[in-house]
mmCIF file of C-alpha atoms and ligand atoms in Angstrom:
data_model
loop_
_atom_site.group_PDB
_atom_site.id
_atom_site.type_symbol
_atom_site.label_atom_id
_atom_site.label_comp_id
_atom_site.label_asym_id
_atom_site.label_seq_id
_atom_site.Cartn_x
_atom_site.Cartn_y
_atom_site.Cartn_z
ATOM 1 C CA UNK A 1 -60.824 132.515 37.298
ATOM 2 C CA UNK A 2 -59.038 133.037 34.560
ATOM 3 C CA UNK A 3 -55.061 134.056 34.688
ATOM 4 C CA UNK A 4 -53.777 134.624 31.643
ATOM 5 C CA UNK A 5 -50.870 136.826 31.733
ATOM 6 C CA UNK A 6 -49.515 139.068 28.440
ATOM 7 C CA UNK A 7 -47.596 136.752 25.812
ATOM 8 C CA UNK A 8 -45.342 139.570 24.879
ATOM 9 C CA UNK A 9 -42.408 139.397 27.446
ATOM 10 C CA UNK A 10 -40.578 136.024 26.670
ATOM 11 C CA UNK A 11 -37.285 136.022 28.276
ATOM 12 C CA UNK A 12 -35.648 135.200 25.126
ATOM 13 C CA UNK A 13 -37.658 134.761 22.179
ATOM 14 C CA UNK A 14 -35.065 134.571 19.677
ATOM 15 C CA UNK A 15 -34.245 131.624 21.424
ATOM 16 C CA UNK A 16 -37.471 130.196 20.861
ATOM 17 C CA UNK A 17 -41.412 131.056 21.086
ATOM 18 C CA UNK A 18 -43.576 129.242 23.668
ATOM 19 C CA UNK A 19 -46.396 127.309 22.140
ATOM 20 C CA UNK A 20 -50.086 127.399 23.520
ATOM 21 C CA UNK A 21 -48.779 130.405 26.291
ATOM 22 C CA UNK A 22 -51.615 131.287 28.037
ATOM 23 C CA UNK A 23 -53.454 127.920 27.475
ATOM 24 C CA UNK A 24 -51.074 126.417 29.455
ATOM 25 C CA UNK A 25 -50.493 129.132 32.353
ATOM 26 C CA UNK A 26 -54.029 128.826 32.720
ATOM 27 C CA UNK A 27 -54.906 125.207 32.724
ATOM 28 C CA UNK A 28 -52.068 124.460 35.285
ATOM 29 C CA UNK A 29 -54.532 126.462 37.190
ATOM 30 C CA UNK A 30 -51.600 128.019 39.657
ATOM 31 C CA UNK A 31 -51.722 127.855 43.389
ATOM 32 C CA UNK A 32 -49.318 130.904 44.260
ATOM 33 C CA UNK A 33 -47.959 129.352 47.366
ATOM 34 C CA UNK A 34 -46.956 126.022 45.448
ATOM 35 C CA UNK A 35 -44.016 123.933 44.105
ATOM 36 C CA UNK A 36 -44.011 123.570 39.947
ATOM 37 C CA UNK A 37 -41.871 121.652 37.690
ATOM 38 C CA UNK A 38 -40.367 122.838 34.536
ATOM 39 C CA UNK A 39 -39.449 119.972 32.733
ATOM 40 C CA UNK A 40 -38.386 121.350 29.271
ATOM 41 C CA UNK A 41 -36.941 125.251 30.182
ATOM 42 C CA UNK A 42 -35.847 126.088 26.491
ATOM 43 C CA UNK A 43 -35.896 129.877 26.236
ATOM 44 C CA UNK A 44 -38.075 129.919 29.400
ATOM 45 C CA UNK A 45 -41.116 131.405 28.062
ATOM 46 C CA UNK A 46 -43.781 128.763 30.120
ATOM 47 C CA UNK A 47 -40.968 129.064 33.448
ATOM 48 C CA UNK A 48 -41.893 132.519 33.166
ATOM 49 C CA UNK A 49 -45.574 132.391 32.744
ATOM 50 C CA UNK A 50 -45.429 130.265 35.847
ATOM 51 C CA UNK A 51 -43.104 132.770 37.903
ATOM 52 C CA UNK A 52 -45.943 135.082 37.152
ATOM 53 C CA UNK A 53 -48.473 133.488 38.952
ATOM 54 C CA UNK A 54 -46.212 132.317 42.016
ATOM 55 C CA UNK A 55 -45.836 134.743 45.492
ATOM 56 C CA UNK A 56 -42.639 134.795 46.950
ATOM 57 C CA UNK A 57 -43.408 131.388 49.204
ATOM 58 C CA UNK A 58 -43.741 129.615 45.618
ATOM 59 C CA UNK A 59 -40.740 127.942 43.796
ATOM 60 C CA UNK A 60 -39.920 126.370 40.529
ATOM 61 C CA UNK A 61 -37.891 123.888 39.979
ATOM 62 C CA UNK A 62 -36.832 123.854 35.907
ATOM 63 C CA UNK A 63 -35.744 120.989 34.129
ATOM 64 C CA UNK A 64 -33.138 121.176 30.754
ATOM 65 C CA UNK A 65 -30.949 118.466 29.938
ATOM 66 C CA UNK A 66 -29.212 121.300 27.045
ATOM 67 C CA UNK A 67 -26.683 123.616 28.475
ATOM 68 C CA UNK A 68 -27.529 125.849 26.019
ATOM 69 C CA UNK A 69 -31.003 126.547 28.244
ATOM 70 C CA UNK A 70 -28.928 127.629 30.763
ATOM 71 C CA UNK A 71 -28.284 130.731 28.930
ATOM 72 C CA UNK A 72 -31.675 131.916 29.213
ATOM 73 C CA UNK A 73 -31.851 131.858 32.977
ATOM 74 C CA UNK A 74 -33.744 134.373 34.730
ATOM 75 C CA UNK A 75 -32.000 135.694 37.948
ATOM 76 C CA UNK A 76 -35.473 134.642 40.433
ATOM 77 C CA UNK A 77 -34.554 133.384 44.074
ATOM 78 C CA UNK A 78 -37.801 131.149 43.002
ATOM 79 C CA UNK A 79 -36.615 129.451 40.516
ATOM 80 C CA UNK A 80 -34.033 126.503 41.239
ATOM 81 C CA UNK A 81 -32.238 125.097 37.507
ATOM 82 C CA UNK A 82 -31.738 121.449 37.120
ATOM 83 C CA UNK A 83 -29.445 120.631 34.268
ATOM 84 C CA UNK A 84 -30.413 117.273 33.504
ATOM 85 C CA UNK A 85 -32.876 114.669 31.724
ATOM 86 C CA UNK A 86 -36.298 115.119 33.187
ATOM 87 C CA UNK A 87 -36.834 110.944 33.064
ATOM 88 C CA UNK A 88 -34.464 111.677 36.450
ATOM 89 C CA UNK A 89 -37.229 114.232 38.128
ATOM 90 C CA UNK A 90 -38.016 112.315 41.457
ATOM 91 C CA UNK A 91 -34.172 111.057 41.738
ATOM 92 C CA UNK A 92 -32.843 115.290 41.744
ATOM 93 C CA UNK A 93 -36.099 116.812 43.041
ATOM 94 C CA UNK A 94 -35.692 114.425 46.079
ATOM 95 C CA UNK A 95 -31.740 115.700 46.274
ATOM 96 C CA UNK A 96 -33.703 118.845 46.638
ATOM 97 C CA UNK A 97 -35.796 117.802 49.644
ATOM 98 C CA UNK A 98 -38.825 117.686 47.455
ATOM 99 C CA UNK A 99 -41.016 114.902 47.570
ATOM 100 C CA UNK A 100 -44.435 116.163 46.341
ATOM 101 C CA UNK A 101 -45.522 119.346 43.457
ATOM 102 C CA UNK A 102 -48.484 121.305 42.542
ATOM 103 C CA UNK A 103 -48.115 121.126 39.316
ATOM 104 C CA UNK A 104 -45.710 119.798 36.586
ATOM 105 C CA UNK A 105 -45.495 121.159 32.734
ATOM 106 C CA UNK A 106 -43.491 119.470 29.493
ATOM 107 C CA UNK A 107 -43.494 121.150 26.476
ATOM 108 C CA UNK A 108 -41.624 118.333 24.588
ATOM 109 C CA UNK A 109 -39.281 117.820 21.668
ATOM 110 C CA UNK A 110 -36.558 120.578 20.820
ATOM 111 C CA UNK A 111 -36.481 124.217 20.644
ATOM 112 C CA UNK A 112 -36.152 126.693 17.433
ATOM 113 C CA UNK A 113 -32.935 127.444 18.979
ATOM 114 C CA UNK A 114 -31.699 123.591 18.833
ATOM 115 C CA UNK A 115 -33.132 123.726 15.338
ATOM 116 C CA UNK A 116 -31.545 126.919 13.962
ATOM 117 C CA UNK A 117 -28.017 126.264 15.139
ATOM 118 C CA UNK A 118 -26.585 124.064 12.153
ATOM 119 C CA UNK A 119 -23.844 122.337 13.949
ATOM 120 C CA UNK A 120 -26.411 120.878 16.463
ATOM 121 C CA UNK A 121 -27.563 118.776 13.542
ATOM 122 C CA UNK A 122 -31.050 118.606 13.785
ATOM 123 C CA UNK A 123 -32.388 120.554 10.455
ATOM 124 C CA UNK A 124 -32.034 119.531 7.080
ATOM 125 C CA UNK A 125 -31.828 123.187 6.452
ATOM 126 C CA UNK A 126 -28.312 123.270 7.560
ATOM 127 C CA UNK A 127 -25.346 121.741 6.759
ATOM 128 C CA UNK A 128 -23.636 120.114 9.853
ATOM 129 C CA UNK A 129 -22.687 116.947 12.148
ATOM 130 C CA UNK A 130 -25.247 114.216 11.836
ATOM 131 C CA UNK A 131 -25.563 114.602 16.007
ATOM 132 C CA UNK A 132 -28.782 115.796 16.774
ATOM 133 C CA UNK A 133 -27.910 115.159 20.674
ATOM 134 C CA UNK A 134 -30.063 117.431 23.076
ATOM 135 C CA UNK A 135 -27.200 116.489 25.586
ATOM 136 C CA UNK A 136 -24.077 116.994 24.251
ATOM 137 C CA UNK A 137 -22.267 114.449 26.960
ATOM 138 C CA UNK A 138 -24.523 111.597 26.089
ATOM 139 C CA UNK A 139 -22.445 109.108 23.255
ATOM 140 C CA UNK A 140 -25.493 108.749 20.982
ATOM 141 C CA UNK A 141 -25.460 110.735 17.825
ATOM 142 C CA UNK A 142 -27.117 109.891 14.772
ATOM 143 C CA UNK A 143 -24.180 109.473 13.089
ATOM 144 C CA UNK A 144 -23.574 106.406 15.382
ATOM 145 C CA UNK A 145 -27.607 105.610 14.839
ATOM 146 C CA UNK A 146 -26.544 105.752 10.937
ATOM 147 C CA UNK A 147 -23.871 103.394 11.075
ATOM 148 C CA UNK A 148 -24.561 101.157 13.812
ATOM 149 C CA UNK A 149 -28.039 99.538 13.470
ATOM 150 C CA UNK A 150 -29.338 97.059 12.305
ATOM 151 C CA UNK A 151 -31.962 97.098 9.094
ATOM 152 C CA UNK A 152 -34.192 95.570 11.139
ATOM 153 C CA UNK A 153 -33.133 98.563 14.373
ATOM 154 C CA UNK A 154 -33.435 101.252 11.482
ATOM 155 C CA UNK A 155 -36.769 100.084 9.691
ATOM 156 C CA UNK A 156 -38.625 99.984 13.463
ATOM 157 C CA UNK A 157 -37.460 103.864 14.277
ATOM 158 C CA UNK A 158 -38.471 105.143 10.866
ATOM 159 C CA UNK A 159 -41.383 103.451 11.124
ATOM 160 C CA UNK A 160 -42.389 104.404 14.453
ATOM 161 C CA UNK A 161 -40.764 107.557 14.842
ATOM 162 C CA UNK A 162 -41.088 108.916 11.469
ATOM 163 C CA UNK A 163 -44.244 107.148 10.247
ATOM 164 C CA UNK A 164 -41.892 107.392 6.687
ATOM 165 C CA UNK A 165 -43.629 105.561 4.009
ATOM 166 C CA UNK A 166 -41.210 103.427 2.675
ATOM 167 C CA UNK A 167 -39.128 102.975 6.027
ATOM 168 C CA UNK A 168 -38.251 99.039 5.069
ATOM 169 C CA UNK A 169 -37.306 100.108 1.676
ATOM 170 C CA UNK A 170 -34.689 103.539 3.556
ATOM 171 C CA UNK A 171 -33.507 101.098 5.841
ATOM 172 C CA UNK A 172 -32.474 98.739 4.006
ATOM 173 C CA UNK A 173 -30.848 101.223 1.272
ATOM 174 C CA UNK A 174 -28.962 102.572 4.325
ATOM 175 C CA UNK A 175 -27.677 99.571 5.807
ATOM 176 C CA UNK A 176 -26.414 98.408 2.120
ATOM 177 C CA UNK A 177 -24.635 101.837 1.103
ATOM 178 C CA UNK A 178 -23.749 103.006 4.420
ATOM 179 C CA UNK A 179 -19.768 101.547 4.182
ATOM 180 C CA UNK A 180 -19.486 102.896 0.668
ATOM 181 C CA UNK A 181 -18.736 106.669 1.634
ATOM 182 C CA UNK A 182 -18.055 109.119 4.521
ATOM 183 C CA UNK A 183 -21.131 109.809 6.415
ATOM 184 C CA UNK A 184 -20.741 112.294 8.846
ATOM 185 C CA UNK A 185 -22.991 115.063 7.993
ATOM 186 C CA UNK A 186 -25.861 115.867 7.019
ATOM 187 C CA UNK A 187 -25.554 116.559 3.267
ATOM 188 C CA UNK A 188 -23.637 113.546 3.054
ATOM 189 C CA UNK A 189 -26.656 111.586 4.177
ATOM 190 C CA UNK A 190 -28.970 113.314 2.232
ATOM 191 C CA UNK A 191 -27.012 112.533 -0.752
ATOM 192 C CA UNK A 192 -26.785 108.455 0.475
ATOM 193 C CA UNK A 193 -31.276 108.625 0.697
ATOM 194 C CA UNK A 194 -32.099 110.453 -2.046
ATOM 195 C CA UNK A 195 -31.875 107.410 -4.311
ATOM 196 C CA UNK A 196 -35.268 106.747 -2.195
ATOM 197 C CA UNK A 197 -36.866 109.717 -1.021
ATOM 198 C CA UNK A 198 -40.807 109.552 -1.937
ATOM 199 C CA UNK A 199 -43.421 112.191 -2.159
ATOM 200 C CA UNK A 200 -42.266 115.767 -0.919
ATOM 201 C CA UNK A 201 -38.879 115.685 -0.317
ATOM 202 C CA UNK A 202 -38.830 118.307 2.325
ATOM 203 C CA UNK A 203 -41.705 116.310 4.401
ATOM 204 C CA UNK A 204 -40.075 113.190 3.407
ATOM 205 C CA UNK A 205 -36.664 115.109 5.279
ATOM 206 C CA UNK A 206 -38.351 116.333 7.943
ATOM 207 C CA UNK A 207 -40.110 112.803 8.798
ATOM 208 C CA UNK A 208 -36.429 110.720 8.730
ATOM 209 C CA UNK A 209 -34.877 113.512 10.959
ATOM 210 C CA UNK A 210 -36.875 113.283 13.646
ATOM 211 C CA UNK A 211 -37.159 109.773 13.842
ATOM 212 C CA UNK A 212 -33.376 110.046 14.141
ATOM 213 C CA UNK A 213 -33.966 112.547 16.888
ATOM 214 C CA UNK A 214 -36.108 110.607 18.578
ATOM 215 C CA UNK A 215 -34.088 107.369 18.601
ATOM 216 C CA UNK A 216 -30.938 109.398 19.130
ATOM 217 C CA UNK A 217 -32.357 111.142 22.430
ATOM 218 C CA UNK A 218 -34.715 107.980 23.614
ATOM 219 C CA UNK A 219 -37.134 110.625 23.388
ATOM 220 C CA UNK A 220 -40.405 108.054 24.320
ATOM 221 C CA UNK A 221 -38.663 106.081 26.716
ATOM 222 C CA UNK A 222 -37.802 109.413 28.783
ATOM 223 C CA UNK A 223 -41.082 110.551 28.404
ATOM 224 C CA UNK A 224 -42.936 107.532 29.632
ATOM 225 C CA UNK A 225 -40.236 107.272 32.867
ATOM 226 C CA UNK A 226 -41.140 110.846 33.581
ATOM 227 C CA UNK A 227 -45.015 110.363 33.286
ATOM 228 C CA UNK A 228 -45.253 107.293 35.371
ATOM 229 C CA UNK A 229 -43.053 109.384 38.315
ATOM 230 C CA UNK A 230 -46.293 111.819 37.963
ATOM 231 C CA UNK A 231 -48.015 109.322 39.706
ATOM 232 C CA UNK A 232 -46.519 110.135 43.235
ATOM 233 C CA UNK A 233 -44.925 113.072 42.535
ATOM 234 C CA UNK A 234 -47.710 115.279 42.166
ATOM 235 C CA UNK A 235 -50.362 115.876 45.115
ATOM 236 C CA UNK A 236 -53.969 115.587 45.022
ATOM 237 C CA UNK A 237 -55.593 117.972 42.936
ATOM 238 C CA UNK A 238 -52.217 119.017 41.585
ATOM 239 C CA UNK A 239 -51.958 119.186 37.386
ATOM 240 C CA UNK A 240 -50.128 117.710 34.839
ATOM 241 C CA UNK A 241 -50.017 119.695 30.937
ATOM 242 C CA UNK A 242 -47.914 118.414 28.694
ATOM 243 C CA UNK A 243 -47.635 119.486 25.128
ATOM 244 C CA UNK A 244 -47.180 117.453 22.409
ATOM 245 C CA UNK A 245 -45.948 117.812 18.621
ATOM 246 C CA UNK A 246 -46.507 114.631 16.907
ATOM 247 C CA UNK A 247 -48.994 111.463 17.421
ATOM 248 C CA UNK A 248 -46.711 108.829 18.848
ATOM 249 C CA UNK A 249 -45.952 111.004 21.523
ATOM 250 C CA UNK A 250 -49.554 112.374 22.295
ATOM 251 C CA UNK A 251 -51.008 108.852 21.901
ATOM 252 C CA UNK A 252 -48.497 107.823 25.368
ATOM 253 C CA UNK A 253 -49.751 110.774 27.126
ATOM 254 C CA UNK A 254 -53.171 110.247 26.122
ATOM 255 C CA UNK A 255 -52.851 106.575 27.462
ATOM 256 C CA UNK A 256 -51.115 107.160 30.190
ATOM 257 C CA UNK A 257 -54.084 110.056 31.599
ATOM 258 C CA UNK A 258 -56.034 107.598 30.837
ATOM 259 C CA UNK A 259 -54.981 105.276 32.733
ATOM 260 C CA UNK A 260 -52.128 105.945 35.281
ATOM 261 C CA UNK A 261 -49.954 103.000 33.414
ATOM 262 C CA UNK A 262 -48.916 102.053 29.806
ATOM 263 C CA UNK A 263 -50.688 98.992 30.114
ATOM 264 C CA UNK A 264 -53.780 98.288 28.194
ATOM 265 C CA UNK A 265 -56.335 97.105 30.767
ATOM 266 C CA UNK A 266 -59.005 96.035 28.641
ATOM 267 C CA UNK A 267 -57.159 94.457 25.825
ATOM 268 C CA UNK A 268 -55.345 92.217 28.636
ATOM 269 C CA UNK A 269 -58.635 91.922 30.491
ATOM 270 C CA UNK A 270 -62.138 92.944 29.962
ATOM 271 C CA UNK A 271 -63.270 92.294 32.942
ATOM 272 C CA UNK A 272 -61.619 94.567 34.526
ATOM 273 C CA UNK A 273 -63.442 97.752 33.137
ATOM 274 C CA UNK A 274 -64.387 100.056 36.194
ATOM 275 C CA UNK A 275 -62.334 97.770 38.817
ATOM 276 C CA UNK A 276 -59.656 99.802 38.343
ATOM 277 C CA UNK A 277 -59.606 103.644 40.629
ATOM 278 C CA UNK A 278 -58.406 106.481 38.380
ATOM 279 C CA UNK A 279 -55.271 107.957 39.071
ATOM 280 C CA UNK A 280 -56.187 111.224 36.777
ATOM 281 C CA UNK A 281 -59.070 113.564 35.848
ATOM 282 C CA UNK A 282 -58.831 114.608 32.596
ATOM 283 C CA UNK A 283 -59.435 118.487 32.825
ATOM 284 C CA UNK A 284 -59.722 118.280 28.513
ATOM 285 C CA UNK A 285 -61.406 115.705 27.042
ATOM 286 C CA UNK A 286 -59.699 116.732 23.458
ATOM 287 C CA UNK A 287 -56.279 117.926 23.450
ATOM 288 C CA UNK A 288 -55.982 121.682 23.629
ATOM 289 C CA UNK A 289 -54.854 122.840 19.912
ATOM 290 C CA UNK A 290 -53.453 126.801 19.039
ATOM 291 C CA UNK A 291 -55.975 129.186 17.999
ATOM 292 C CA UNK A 292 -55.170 131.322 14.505
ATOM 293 C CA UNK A 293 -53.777 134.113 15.558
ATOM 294 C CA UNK A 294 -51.180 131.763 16.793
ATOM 295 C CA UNK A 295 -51.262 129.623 13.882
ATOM 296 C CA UNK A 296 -50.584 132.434 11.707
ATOM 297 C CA UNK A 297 -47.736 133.668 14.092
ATOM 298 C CA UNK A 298 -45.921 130.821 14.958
ATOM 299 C CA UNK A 299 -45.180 127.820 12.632
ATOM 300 C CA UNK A 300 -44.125 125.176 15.226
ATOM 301 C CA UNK A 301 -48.086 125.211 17.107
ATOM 302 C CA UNK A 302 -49.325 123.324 13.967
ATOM 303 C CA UNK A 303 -48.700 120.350 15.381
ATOM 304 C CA UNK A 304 -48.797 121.375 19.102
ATOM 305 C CA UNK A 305 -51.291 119.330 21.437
ATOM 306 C CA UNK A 306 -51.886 120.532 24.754
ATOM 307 C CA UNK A 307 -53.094 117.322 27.335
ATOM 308 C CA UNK A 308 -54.000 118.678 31.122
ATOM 309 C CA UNK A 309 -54.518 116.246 33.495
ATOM 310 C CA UNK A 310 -55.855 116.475 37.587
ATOM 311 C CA UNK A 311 -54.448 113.923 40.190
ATOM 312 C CA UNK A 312 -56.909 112.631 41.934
HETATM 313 C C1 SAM B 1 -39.864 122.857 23.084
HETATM 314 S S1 SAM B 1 -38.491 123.315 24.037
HETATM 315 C C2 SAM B 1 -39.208 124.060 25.454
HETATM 316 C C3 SAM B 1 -39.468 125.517 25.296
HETATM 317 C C4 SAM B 1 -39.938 126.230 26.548
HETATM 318 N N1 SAM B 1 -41.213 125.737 26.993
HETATM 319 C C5 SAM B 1 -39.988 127.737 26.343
HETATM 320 O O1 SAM B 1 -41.014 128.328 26.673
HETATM 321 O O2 SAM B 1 -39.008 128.308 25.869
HETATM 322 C C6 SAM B 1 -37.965 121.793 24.696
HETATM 323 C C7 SAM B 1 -36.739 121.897 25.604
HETATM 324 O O3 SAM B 1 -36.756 120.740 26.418
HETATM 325 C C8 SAM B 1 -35.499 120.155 26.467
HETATM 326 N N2 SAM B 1 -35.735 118.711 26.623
HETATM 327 C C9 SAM B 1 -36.344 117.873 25.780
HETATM 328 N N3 SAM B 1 -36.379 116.627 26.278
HETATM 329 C C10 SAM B 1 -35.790 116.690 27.502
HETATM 330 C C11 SAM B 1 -35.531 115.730 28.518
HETATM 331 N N4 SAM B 1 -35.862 114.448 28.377
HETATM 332 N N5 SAM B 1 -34.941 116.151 29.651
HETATM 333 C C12 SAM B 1 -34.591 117.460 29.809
HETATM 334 N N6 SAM B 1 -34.785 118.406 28.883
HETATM 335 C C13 SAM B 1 -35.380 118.030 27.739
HETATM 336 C C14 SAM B 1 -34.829 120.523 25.163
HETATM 337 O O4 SAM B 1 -33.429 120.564 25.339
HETATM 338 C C15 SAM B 1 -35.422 121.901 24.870
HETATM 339 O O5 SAM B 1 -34.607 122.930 25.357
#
């Protein structure tokens, strides 16, 4: 049965809009009495959807490693914040006497809120600090990113993170101009690339900043720690969504529903097709994509990919 509940009543949608709302609620498919994990609160919008759906025996446990999140809490007896990285879920749910959930959700990447604040750093909209930390205490900004790596470091994360075009050609541009000014925010980068900015400048922008981001918050590594906890953490017949907002990412979720592991089983053996028991059902065989009246409403589910996954 379906339990969609109204996507009107966001606790704080200035802070930012939940993608794929009732998509989600739904396909977590809720047991009422049960223990969920928020990994990403943001503005709250999915913790509440899942509040919804919980009686008073249920609890949430929500995950932000941004203090800022914290301003968005909802006063719930249910609801239990945990201000720090999600790849640490099994380490502070256990602290919490938890050892298995019902369901977990991830709605990755940052919020509009990290985005619109210029001194977070992580628009090209805005001028500001080249930081683009999610968690302020951490030491890595991309300033540091910037001026620390190698070519060879920065060519791999534009590459990989950015899928930039020319991401031998930025790196190595950076890497030989990078002494020969201040570069500490983020007009004073732009001005170091745009000697080599291709195509659509804004695209071009948007593509170099978030493999910044990505590097500069070890956004796959976290993500892959937190999927392989998954594994034990969540009980038989419990679900897994996680939304996605670019390929890399929803490639390593794909994978990893796939097959419990980052390893590629049949490239490393092809015997081994059907040997191996399944750890998840896949409860969509194509990701889960926003519908146009979202589309039309809210820019940031273009690229959203919803993956919902069944532990077997
Ligand atoms: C897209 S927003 C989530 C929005 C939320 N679903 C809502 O409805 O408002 C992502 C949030 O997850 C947080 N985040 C991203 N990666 C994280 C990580 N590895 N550990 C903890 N929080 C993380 C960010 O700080 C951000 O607030």
């Amino acid at each position: 049965m379906s339990k969609q509940i109204e996507n009107t009543q966001h606790p704080n949608s200035n802070y930012h809009i939940p993608v794929l709302f009732n998509e989600t609620i739904d396909t977590l498919n809720i047991n009422p009495n049960g223990i969920y994990v928020d990994c990403t609160y943001g503005g709250g919008g999915h913790s509440k959807g899942i509040l919804k759906n919980l009686s008073s025996k249920g609890k949430l446990f929500a995950f932000d490693q941004d203090v800022d999140a914290q301003e968005n809490l909802q006063s719930d007896d249910r609801l239990i914040f945990v201000p720090h990285n999600f790849r640490y879920l099994q380490k502070f749910l256990r602290l919490h006497n938890v050892q298995q959930v019902d369901g977990v959700l991830a709605d990755l990447g940052v919020s509009s809120h990290q985005f619109d604040v210029g001194e977070r750093g992580f628009s090209t909209r805005f001028d500001g600090p080249l930081d683009m930390r999610m968690n302020t205490n951490e030491n890595k900004t991309a300033a540091k990113v910037i001026q620390s790596f190698t070519e060879q470091q920065l060519h791999k994360i534009f590459e990989q993170f950015g899928e930039v075009t020319n991401a031998k050609t930025l790196a190595k541009h950076i890497v030989q101009n990078r002494t020969k000014q201040p570069l500490q925010t983020i007009e004073q980068f732009k001005m170091l690339i745009s000697a080599v900015v291709k195509g659509n400048p804004n695209k071009y922008l948007a593509q170099v900043f978030q493999a910044l981001r990505i590097e500069v918050n070890e956004e796959i590594d976290a993500l892959k720690e937190m999927l392989l906890q998954l594994n034990n953490l969540v009980k038989p017949g419990g679900r897994a969504a996680i939304i996605t907002f670019h390929s890399l990412e929803d490639r390593v979720v794909k994978n990893f529903f796939r097959n419990g592991s980052f390893q590629n089983e049949l490239s490393d053996n092809p015997f081994a097709i059907g040997e191996k028991k399944k750890t998840w059902k896949l409860i969509n065989h194509k990701p889960i994509v926003a519908n146009e009246d979202e589309l039309k409403n809210n820019k940031r589910s273009r690229s959203a990919k919803l993956r919902v996954a069944e532990k077997i």
